[in-house]
PDB file of C-alpha atoms in Angstrom:
ATOM      1  CA  UNK A   1      -8.567 -20.885  18.945  1.00  0.00           C
ATOM      2  CA  UNK A   2     -10.967 -20.817  16.090  1.00  0.00           C
ATOM      3  CA  UNK A   3     -11.629 -23.925  14.267  1.00  0.00           C
ATOM      4  CA  UNK A   4     -12.296 -24.223  10.341  1.00  0.00           C
ATOM      5  CA  UNK A   5     -15.963 -24.548  10.913  1.00  0.00           C
ATOM      6  CA  UNK A   6     -16.162 -21.257  12.741  1.00  0.00           C
ATOM      7  CA  UNK A   7     -13.990 -19.483  10.172  1.00  0.00           C
ATOM      8  CA  UNK A   8     -13.485 -21.432   7.011  1.00  0.00           C
ATOM      9  CA  UNK A   9     -12.128 -18.445   5.050  1.00  0.00           C
ATOM     10  CA  UNK A  10      -9.821 -16.896   7.748  1.00  0.00           C
ATOM     11  CA  UNK A  11      -6.764 -18.193   6.199  1.00  0.00           C
ATOM     12  CA  UNK A  12      -7.696 -16.662   2.820  1.00  0.00           C
ATOM     13  CA  UNK A  13      -8.806 -13.440   4.488  1.00  0.00           C
ATOM     14  CA  UNK A  14      -5.340 -13.181   6.250  1.00  0.00           C
ATOM     15  CA  UNK A  15      -3.497 -13.707   2.971  1.00  0.00           C
ATOM     16  CA  UNK A  16      -5.481 -10.686   1.231  1.00  0.00           C
ATOM     17  CA  UNK A  17      -5.084  -8.567   4.353  1.00  0.00           C
ATOM     18  CA  UNK A  18      -1.501  -9.236   4.611  1.00  0.00           C
ATOM     19  CA  UNK A  19      -0.990  -8.026   1.048  1.00  0.00           C
ATOM     20  CA  UNK A  20      -3.276  -4.890   0.947  1.00  0.00           C
ATOM     21  CA  UNK A  21      -2.641  -3.899   4.550  1.00  0.00           C
ATOM     22  CA  UNK A  22       0.987  -3.526   4.577  1.00  0.00           C
ATOM     23  CA  UNK A  23       2.145  -0.040   4.709  1.00  0.00           C
ATOM     24  CA  UNK A  24       3.790   0.219   1.227  1.00  0.00           C
ATOM     25  CA  UNK A  25       0.634  -1.224  -0.553  1.00  0.00           C
ATOM     26  CA  UNK A  26      -1.528   1.197   1.159  1.00  0.00           C
ATOM     27  CA  UNK A  27       0.896   4.235   0.313  1.00  0.00           C
ATOM     28  CA  UNK A  28       0.935   2.879  -3.424  1.00  0.00           C
ATOM     29  CA  UNK A  29      -2.794   2.653  -3.630  1.00  0.00           C
ATOM     30  CA  UNK A  30      -3.278   6.119  -1.958  1.00  0.00           C
ATOM     31  CA  UNK A  31      -0.840   7.730  -4.335  1.00  0.00           C
ATOM     32  CA  UNK A  32      -2.311   6.221  -7.373  1.00  0.00           C
ATOM     33  CA  UNK A  33      -5.677   7.008  -6.158  1.00  0.00           C
ATOM     34  CA  UNK A  34      -4.694  10.692  -5.809  1.00  0.00           C
ATOM     35  CA  UNK A  35      -2.619  11.262  -8.837  1.00  0.00           C
ATOM     36  CA  UNK A  36      -3.930   8.554 -11.322  1.00  0.00           C
ATOM     37  CA  UNK A  37      -1.440   7.019 -13.602  1.00  0.00           C
ATOM     38  CA  UNK A  38       2.233   7.309 -12.293  1.00  0.00           C
ATOM     39  CA  UNK A  39       5.585   6.226 -13.613  1.00  0.00           C
ATOM     40  CA  UNK A  40       7.832   3.875 -11.431  1.00  0.00           C
ATOM     41  CA  UNK A  41      10.106   6.840 -10.449  1.00  0.00           C
ATOM     42  CA  UNK A  42       7.271   9.335  -9.820  1.00  0.00           C
ATOM     43  CA  UNK A  43       6.016   6.709  -7.251  1.00  0.00           C
ATOM     44  CA  UNK A  44       9.623   6.133  -5.844  1.00  0.00           C
ATOM     45  CA  UNK A  45      10.078   9.763  -5.198  1.00  0.00           C
ATOM     46  CA  UNK A  46       6.563  10.508  -3.867  1.00  0.00           C
ATOM     47  CA  UNK A  47       7.005   7.650  -1.221  1.00  0.00           C
ATOM     48  CA  UNK A  48      10.408   7.720  -0.288  1.00  0.00           C
ATOM     49  CA  UNK A  49      10.442   3.793  -0.789  1.00  0.00           C
ATOM     50  CA  UNK A  50      13.520   1.849  -1.975  1.00  0.00           C
ATOM     51  CA  UNK A  51      13.595   0.725  -5.694  1.00  0.00           C
ATOM     52  CA  UNK A  52      13.537  -2.874  -4.571  1.00  0.00           C
ATOM     53  CA  UNK A  53      10.646  -2.440  -2.200  1.00  0.00           C
ATOM     54  CA  UNK A  54       8.506  -0.565  -4.597  1.00  0.00           C
ATOM     55  CA  UNK A  55       9.313  -3.024  -7.299  1.00  0.00           C
ATOM     56  CA  UNK A  56       8.254  -6.014  -5.070  1.00  0.00           C
ATOM     57  CA  UNK A  57       5.194  -4.088  -3.909  1.00  0.00           C
ATOM     58  CA  UNK A  58       3.876  -3.087  -7.453  1.00  0.00           C
ATOM     59  CA  UNK A  59       4.435  -6.801  -8.675  1.00  0.00           C
ATOM     60  CA  UNK A  60       2.303  -8.065  -5.706  1.00  0.00           C
ATOM     61  CA  UNK A  61      -0.257  -5.545  -6.287  1.00  0.00           C
ATOM     62  CA  UNK A  62      -0.266  -6.415 -10.018  1.00  0.00           C
ATOM     63  CA  UNK A  63      -0.656 -10.019  -9.328  1.00  0.00           C
ATOM     64  CA  UNK A  64      -3.500  -9.489  -7.046  1.00  0.00           C
ATOM     65  CA  UNK A  65      -5.448  -7.398  -9.692  1.00  0.00           C
ATOM     66  CA  UNK A  66      -5.145  -4.001  -7.861  1.00  0.00           C
ATOM     67  CA  UNK A  67      -2.659  -2.159 -10.088  1.00  0.00           C
ATOM     68  CA  UNK A  68      -2.075  -2.417 -13.950  1.00  0.00           C
ATOM     69  CA  UNK A  69       1.372  -2.002 -15.476  1.00  0.00           C
ATOM     70  CA  UNK A  70       1.770  -0.531 -18.927  1.00  0.00           C
ATOM     71  CA  UNK A  71       5.070  -0.705 -20.579  1.00  0.00           C
ATOM     72  CA  UNK A  72       5.964   1.668 -23.355  1.00  0.00           C
ATOM     73  CA  UNK A  73       8.859   0.663 -25.626  1.00  0.00           C
ATOM     74  CA  UNK A  74      10.436   3.976 -25.808  1.00  0.00           C
ATOM     75  CA  UNK A  75      13.978   5.122 -25.362  1.00  0.00           C
ATOM     76  CA  UNK A  76      14.384   5.072 -22.361  1.00  0.00           C
ATOM     77  CA  UNK A  77      11.533   2.662 -21.569  1.00  0.00           C
ATOM     78  CA  UNK A  78       8.568   4.142 -19.951  1.00  0.00           C
ATOM     79  CA  UNK A  79       6.399   1.931 -17.544  1.00  0.00           C
ATOM     80  CA  UNK A  80       3.226   3.492 -15.896  1.00  0.00           C
ATOM     81  CA  UNK A  81       1.033   2.197 -13.186  1.00  0.00           C
ATOM     82  CA  UNK A  82      -2.583   2.878 -12.497  1.00  0.00           C
ATOM     83  CA  UNK A  83      -5.390   1.345 -10.318  1.00  0.00           C
ATOM     84  CA  UNK A  84      -7.567  -1.272 -11.914  1.00  0.00           C
ATOM     85  CA  UNK A  85     -11.218  -1.461 -11.351  1.00  0.00           C
ATOM     86  CA  UNK A  86     -10.753  -3.399  -8.331  1.00  0.00           C
ATOM     87  CA  UNK A  87      -7.916  -1.081  -7.270  1.00  0.00           C
ATOM     88  CA  UNK A  88     -10.393   1.970  -7.520  1.00  0.00           C
ATOM     89  CA  UNK A  89     -12.887   0.060  -5.304  1.00  0.00           C
ATOM     90  CA  UNK A  90     -10.045  -0.166  -2.718  1.00  0.00           C
ATOM     91  CA  UNK A  91      -9.734   3.569  -2.818  1.00  0.00           C
ATOM     92  CA  UNK A  92     -12.328   4.263  -0.241  1.00  0.00           C
ATOM     93  CA  UNK A  93     -11.048   2.130   2.485  1.00  0.00           C
ATOM     94  CA  UNK A  94      -7.701   2.792   2.105  1.00  0.00           C
ATOM     95  CA  UNK A  95      -8.190   6.461   1.945  1.00  0.00           C
ATOM     96  CA  UNK A  96     -10.206   6.446   5.245  1.00  0.00           C
ATOM     97  CA  UNK A  97      -7.308   4.544   6.849  1.00  0.00           C
ATOM     98  CA  UNK A  98      -4.932   7.120   5.661  1.00  0.00           C
ATOM     99  CA  UNK A  99      -7.034  10.091   6.966  1.00  0.00           C
ATOM    100  CA  UNK A 100      -7.641   8.302  10.263  1.00  0.00           C
ATOM    101  CA  UNK A 101      -3.664   8.087  10.584  1.00  0.00           C
ATOM    102  CA  UNK A 102      -3.300  11.693   9.676  1.00  0.00           C
ATOM    103  CA  UNK A 103      -5.949  12.728  12.093  1.00  0.00           C
ATOM    104  CA  UNK A 104      -4.492  10.764  14.951  1.00  0.00           C
ATOM    105  CA  UNK A 105      -0.667  11.363  14.577  1.00  0.00           C
ATOM    106  CA  UNK A 106      -0.306  13.675  17.550  1.00  0.00           C
ATOM    107  CA  UNK A 107      -2.477  11.455  19.737  1.00  0.00           C
ATOM    108  CA  UNK A 108      -0.432   8.487  18.824  1.00  0.00           C
ATOM    109  CA  UNK A 109       2.836  10.340  19.389  1.00  0.00           C
ATOM    110  CA  UNK A 110       1.701  11.320  22.856  1.00  0.00           C
ATOM    111  CA  UNK A 111       0.627   7.962  23.619  1.00  0.00           C
ATOM    112  CA  UNK A 112       3.886   6.429  22.485  1.00  0.00           C
ATOM    113  CA  UNK A 113       5.858   8.927  24.561  1.00  0.00           C
ATOM    114  CA  UNK A 114       3.815   8.218  27.717  1.00  0.00           C
ATOM    115  CA  UNK A 115       4.268   4.512  27.258  1.00  0.00           C
ATOM    116  CA  UNK A 116       8.174   4.894  26.573  1.00  0.00           C
ATOM    117  CA  UNK A 117       8.391   6.963  29.772  1.00  0.00           C
ATOM    118  CA  UNK A 118       6.452   4.389  31.824  1.00  0.00           C
ATOM    119  CA  UNK A 119       8.451   1.442  30.483  1.00  0.00           C
ATOM    120  CA  UNK A 120      11.879   3.167  30.870  1.00  0.00           C
ATOM    121  CA  UNK A 121      11.158   3.731  34.720  1.00  0.00           C
TER     122      UNK A 121
END
């Protein structure tokens, strides 16, 4: 087990990675990186995410300074989301992760099937 002298920032790193590394945060950042500014319902449709989960994810990303929210007092109200400067800096690593996942989907599926078959015996 690591003590605090070995990794004094591990707890803080874990907090940040827990936020930016969850699946919905990654997909929101990828979508905003690809399409720029998007409205709430556009994100919801693009990602196939529930309204509650998208709302929670966007609030956390905004709280962490990765996403900015702009409210337009129109009828109906219009709310748009975009990546902040820090969010833009997160584009490259999150895109690399997304591309890695796409590139390895078939291999992962095959590994899962082999594992499940072996465990079922």
